[in-house]
CSV table of C-alpha atoms in Angstrom, one decimal:
chain,number,residue,atom,x,y,z
A,16,GLU,CA,0.1,0.0,0.1
A,17,THR,CA,1.5,3.1,-1.3
A,18,GLY,CA,-1.2,5.5,0.2
A,19,VAL,CA,-2.0,6.8,-3.4
A,20,THR,CA,-5.2,5.2,-5.1
A,21,GLN,CA,-6.3,5.3,-8.1
A,22,THR,CA,-10.0,4.7,-9.4
A,23,PRO,CA,-10.8,3.1,-11.9
A,24,ARG,CA,-7.7,0.3,-12.1
A,25,HIS,CA,-9.0,0.0,-16.0
A,26,LEU,CA,-11.2,1.8,-17.9
A,27,VAL,CA,-12.5,1.6,-22.0
A,28,MET,CA,-13.8,4.3,-23.8
A,29,GLY,CA,-14.8,5.6,-26.8
A,30,MET,CA,-13.9,8.6,-28.7
A,31,THR,CA,-17.0,10.7,-27.9
A,32,ASN,CA,-17.2,9.4,-24.2
A,33,LYS,CA,-16.6,12.1,-21.2
A,34,LYS,CA,-14.9,9.8,-18.2
A,35,SER,CA,-12.8,11.2,-15.3
A,36,LEU,CA,-10.0,9.5,-13.1
A,37,LYS,CA,-9.7,9.8,-9.7
A,38,CYS,CA,-6.5,10.1,-7.5
A,39,GLU,CA,-6.2,10.2,-3.7
A,40,GLN,CA,-3.8,10.6,-1.4
A,41,HIS,CA,-3.3,9.7,2.5
A,42,LEU,CA,-0.5,10.9,2.7
A,43,GLY,CA,-0.9,14.3,4.1
A,44,HIS,CA,1.1,15.7,1.0
A,45,ASN,CA,0.3,18.8,-0.9
A,46,ALA,CA,1.6,18.3,-4.3
A,47,MET,CA,0.4,16.2,-6.7
A,48,TYR,CA,1.1,15.3,-10.3
A,49,TRP,CA,-0.2,13.1,-13.2
A,50,TYR,CA,2.2,11.1,-15.7
A,51,LYS,CA,1.1,9.4,-18.8
A,52,GLN,CA,3.1,5.9,-19.3
A,53,SER,CA,2.7,4.5,-22.9
A,54,ALA,CA,4.5,0.8,-23.6
A,55,LYS,CA,8.5,1.4,-24.2
A,56,LYS,CA,8.3,5.1,-23.7
A,57,PRO,CA,9.5,7.2,-20.6
A,58,LEU,CA,7.0,8.4,-18.2
A,59,GLU,CA,5.7,11.9,-19.4
A,60,LEU,CA,4.8,14.6,-16.8
A,61,MET,CA,1.5,15.9,-17.7
A,62,PHE,CA,0.3,18.0,-14.8
A,63,VAL,CA,1.8,19.5,-11.4
A,64,TYR,CA,-0.2,20.6,-8.5
A,65,ASN,CA,0.9,22.6,-5.4
A,66,PHE,CA,-1.1,23.8,-2.7
A,67,LYS,CA,-4.1,23.4,-5.1
A,68,GLU,CA,-2.8,25.4,-7.7
A,69,GLN,CA,-1.6,24.2,-11.0
A,70,THR,CA,2.0,24.9,-11.6
A,71,GLU,CA,2.6,22.9,-14.7
A,72,ASN,CA,1.4,21.9,-17.9
A,73,ASN,CA,3.4,19.8,-19.8
A,74,SER,CA,1.8,21.1,-23.5
A,75,VAL,CA,-1.0,18.7,-23.0
A,76,PRO,CA,-3.7,18.6,-25.5
A,77,SER,CA,-6.7,20.7,-24.2
A,78,ARG,CA,-8.8,17.0,-24.0
A,79,PHE,CA,-7.3,16.3,-20.7
A,80,SER,CA,-8.6,18.8,-17.9
A,81,PRO,CA,-7.5,18.2,-14.6
A,82,GLU,CA,-9.0,19.2,-11.5
A,83,CYS,CA,-7.7,19.8,-7.3
A,84,PRO,CA,-10.2,20.2,-5.5
A,85,ASN,CA,-8.1,19.9,-2.0
A,86,SER,CA,-4.4,18.6,-1.6
A,87,SER,CA,-5.8,15.4,-1.2
A,88,HIS,CA,-7.5,14.5,-4.3
A,89,LEU,CA,-6.7,15.4,-7.9
A,90,PHE,CA,-8.8,14.2,-10.8
A,91,LEU,CA,-8.2,14.0,-14.8
A,92,HIS,CA,-11.4,14.7,-16.9
A,93,LEU,CA,-11.0,13.2,-20.3
A,94,HIS,CA,-13.5,14.0,-23.2
A,95,THR,CA,-13.2,13.1,-27.1
A,96,LEU,CA,-10.0,11.0,-26.7
A,97,GLN,CA,-7.8,9.8,-29.5
A,98,PRO,CA,-6.9,6.1,-29.6
A,99,GLU,CA,-3.3,7.1,-29.1
A,100,ASP,CA,-4.3,8.3,-25.7
A,101,SER,CA,-4.5,4.8,-24.4
A,102,ALA,CA,-1.9,4.4,-21.9
A,103,LEU,CA,-1.4,3.7,-18.3
A,104,TYR,CA,-1.8,6.9,-16.5
A,105,LEU,CA,-0.2,7.5,-13.3
A,106,CYS,CA,-0.9,9.7,-10.1
A,107,ALA,CA,1.8,10.5,-7.6
A,108,SER,CA,1.9,13.0,-4.6
A,109,SER,CA,4.9,14.6,-2.5
A,110,GLN,CA,5.7,17.2,0.2
A,111,ALA,CA,4.9,20.5,-1.0
A,112,LEU,CA,7.3,22.3,-3.4
A,113,LEU,CA,9.1,25.4,-2.3
A,114,ALA,CA,10.5,27.9,-4.6
A,115,GLY,CA,14.1,26.9,-5.2
A,116,GLY,CA,13.4,23.7,-2.8
A,117,ARG,CA,15.1,20.6,-3.0
A,118,TYR,CA,13.3,17.6,-4.6
A,119,ASN,CA,10.8,15.8,-2.6
A,120,GLU,CA,10.1,12.1,-3.0
A,121,GLN,CA,6.9,11.4,-5.0
A,122,PHE,CA,5.1,8.6,-4.3
A,123,PHE,CA,2.9,6.9,-6.7
A,124,GLY,CA,-0.7,5.0,-7.3
A,125,PRO,CA,-1.0,1.6,-9.2
A,126,GLY,CA,-2.6,3.7,-12.0
A,127,THR,CA,-5.5,3.5,-14.2
A,128,ARG,CA,-5.2,1.6,-17.9
A,129,LEU,CA,-7.2,3.5,-20.0
A,130,THR,CA,-8.1,2.1,-23.8
A,131,VAL,CA,-9.7,4.4,-26.2
A,132,LEU,CA,-11.3,2.6,-28.9
B,16,ALA,CA,18.5,19.9,-19.2
B,17,GLN,CA,18.5,16.7,-17.6
B,18,SER,CA,17.9,13.0,-19.3
B,19,VAL,CA,18.9,9.4,-19.1
B,20,THR,CA,19.7,6.4,-21.5
B,21,GLN,CA,18.7,2.9,-20.2
B,22,LEU,CA,20.8,0.6,-21.8
B,23,GLY,CA,18.7,-2.6,-22.8
B,24,SER,CA,15.2,-2.5,-22.6
B,25,HIS,CA,15.1,-6.1,-21.0
B,26,VAL,CA,17.6,-8.2,-18.6
B,27,SER,CA,17.1,-12.0,-18.3
B,28,VAL,CA,18.8,-13.5,-15.4
B,29,SER,CA,19.1,-16.7,-13.5
B,30,GLU,CA,17.9,-17.2,-9.7
B,31,GLY,CA,21.2,-16.3,-7.5
B,32,ALA,CA,22.9,-14.5,-10.6
B,33,LEU,CA,24.1,-10.9,-10.4
B,34,VAL,CA,21.9,-8.3,-12.0
B,35,LEU,CA,23.2,-5.4,-13.5
B,36,LEU,CA,20.7,-2.6,-14.9
B,37,ARG,CA,22.9,0.7,-16.9
B,38,CYS,CA,21.8,3.9,-16.4
B,39,ASN,CA,23.9,6.8,-18.1
B,40,TYR,CA,22.6,10.5,-17.5
B,41,SER,CA,23.3,14.0,-18.9
B,42,SER,CA,22.8,17.0,-16.9
B,43,SER,CA,23.8,20.4,-17.2
B,44,VAL,CA,24.2,20.5,-13.4
B,45,PRO,CA,25.3,18.2,-10.5
B,46,PRO,CA,22.5,15.6,-10.6
B,47,TYR,CA,20.3,14.1,-8.6
B,48,LEU,CA,19.4,10.2,-9.7
B,49,PHE,CA,16.9,7.8,-8.8
B,50,TRP,CA,16.0,4.1,-9.5
B,51,TYR,CA,12.4,3.2,-9.6
B,52,VAL,CA,10.8,-0.4,-9.9
B,53,GLN,CA,7.1,-1.1,-10.8
B,54,TYR,CA,5.8,-4.3,-10.2
B,55,PRO,CA,3.2,-5.5,-12.4
B,56,ASN,CA,-0.4,-4.1,-12.0
B,57,GLN,CA,1.6,-1.5,-9.5
B,58,GLY,CA,2.9,1.7,-9.4
B,59,LEU,CA,6.4,3.1,-9.1
B,60,GLN,CA,8.5,2.6,-6.2
B,61,LEU,CA,11.6,4.1,-5.2
B,62,LEU,CA,14.4,1.6,-4.6
B,63,LEU,CA,16.8,4.2,-4.0
B,64,LYS,CA,18.7,7.8,-4.6
B,65,TYR,CA,21.6,9.6,-5.0
B,66,THR,CA,21.6,13.4,-3.8
B,67,SER,CA,24.9,14.5,-3.7
B,68,ALA,CA,26.2,12.5,-0.5
B,69,ALA,CA,27.7,9.1,-0.3
B,70,THR,CA,28.4,7.6,-4.1
B,71,LEU,CA,27.7,4.5,-3.1
B,72,VAL,CA,23.7,4.4,-2.3
B,73,LYS,CA,21.8,1.7,-1.0
B,74,GLY,CA,18.6,0.6,-1.3
B,75,ILE,CA,15.9,-1.4,-0.6
B,76,ASN,CA,15.7,-5.1,-1.4
B,77,GLY,CA,19.5,-5.6,-1.4
B,78,PHE,CA,19.8,-3.4,-4.4
B,79,GLU,CA,22.7,-0.8,-4.6
B,80,ALA,CA,24.0,2.1,-7.3
B,81,GLU,CA,27.1,3.8,-7.5
B,82,PHE,CA,27.4,7.2,-8.8
B,83,LYS,CA,30.1,7.3,-11.4
B,84,LYS,CA,30.6,11.0,-12.4
B,85,SER,CA,33.5,10.4,-14.5
B,86,GLU,CA,31.7,7.9,-16.7
B,87,THR,CA,28.3,9.7,-16.3
B,88,SER,CA,26.7,6.5,-15.1
B,89,PHE,CA,24.2,5.2,-12.0
B,90,HIS,CA,24.0,1.8,-12.5
B,91,LEU,CA,22.1,-0.5,-10.5
B,92,THR,CA,23.6,-4.1,-9.2
B,93,LYS,CA,22.0,-6.8,-6.8
B,94,PRO,CA,24.5,-9.8,-5.9
B,95,SER,CA,21.8,-12.3,-6.0
B,96,ALA,CA,18.7,-12.2,-8.3
B,97,HIS,CA,15.4,-13.6,-6.7
B,98,MET,CA,12.5,-14.5,-8.2
B,99,SER,CA,10.4,-11.3,-6.6
B,100,ASP,CA,12.7,-9.4,-8.5
B,101,ALA,CA,11.2,-9.7,-11.5
B,102,ALA,CA,9.5,-6.2,-12.6
B,103,GLU,CA,10.4,-3.5,-15.1
B,104,TYR,CA,13.2,-0.6,-13.4
B,105,PHE,CA,13.5,2.8,-14.2
B,106,CYS,CA,16.0,5.9,-13.9
B,107,ALA,CA,15.5,9.0,-13.5
B,108,VAL,CA,17.6,12.3,-13.0
B,109,SER,CA,16.3,15.9,-11.9
B,110,ALA,CA,18.2,18.8,-11.0
B,111,PRO,CA,18.9,19.3,-7.3
B,112,ASN,CA,16.4,22.3,-6.7
B,113,ASP,CA,13.7,20.7,-9.4
B,114,TYR,CA,10.8,18.8,-8.5
B,115,LYS,CA,10.9,17.5,-12.2
B,116,LEU,CA,12.1,13.9,-12.9
B,117,SER,CA,13.0,12.6,-16.4
B,118,PHE,CA,12.8,8.8,-16.9
B,119,GLY,CA,14.3,6.4,-18.7
B,120,ALA,CA,12.2,4.3,-21.0
B,121,GLY,CA,12.6,1.2,-18.6
B,122,THR,CA,14.4,-2.4,-18.4
B,123,THR,CA,12.2,-5.2,-17.8
B,124,VAL,CA,13.8,-7.7,-15.5
B,125,THR,CA,12.9,-11.5,-15.7
B,126,VAL,CA,14.4,-14.3,-13.2
B,127,ARG,CA,15.1,-17.9,-14.7
B,128,ALA,CA,14.7,-20.3,-12.1
């Protein structure tokens, strides 16, 4: 148990569907992350939230819309996705990010395996 | 900018044999380096990290890695493989004052009985 949970674990959706991925952390952290993991490719950082404020959007298409209502929860809203968006989506959390501060260990959830038909 | 290259996308070892996973980094500043492991159907778990202290870093599950600046390497080793070591391993790098991790493509380890 890593303290970071993700639901659902598996999701199959059509290109016209709207769905949401949920992440919850039980570690008392204040920073949360979304990553995309495609087969045989390095993990790609998508979004970062620090104290509920988005601090990073790594040129992610607008069909992915993140939401961070509080420091414990992070959502990824999906709409009109493409088949190439099929991947494992990982959520992570860490201690709060401070300006000029050092690296904080990131704790990962088990991921949501997304298939877009 | 920082990046890592993992040499070999797949490594197969016999149970009890040495595990060696190679990682070379590129960084414009002194790097922080990490190894993560991902077991099937699970998220990533930190094995060990180098943050400019001792160059030989010991991690969990008997793994260790050595930072070699002259070779820009951070190879991961375990003296004796166990069946439970079968997983995917990722090397990652960051700058000391940056939360962003740059990951390698991963190396899948299989352990033969």
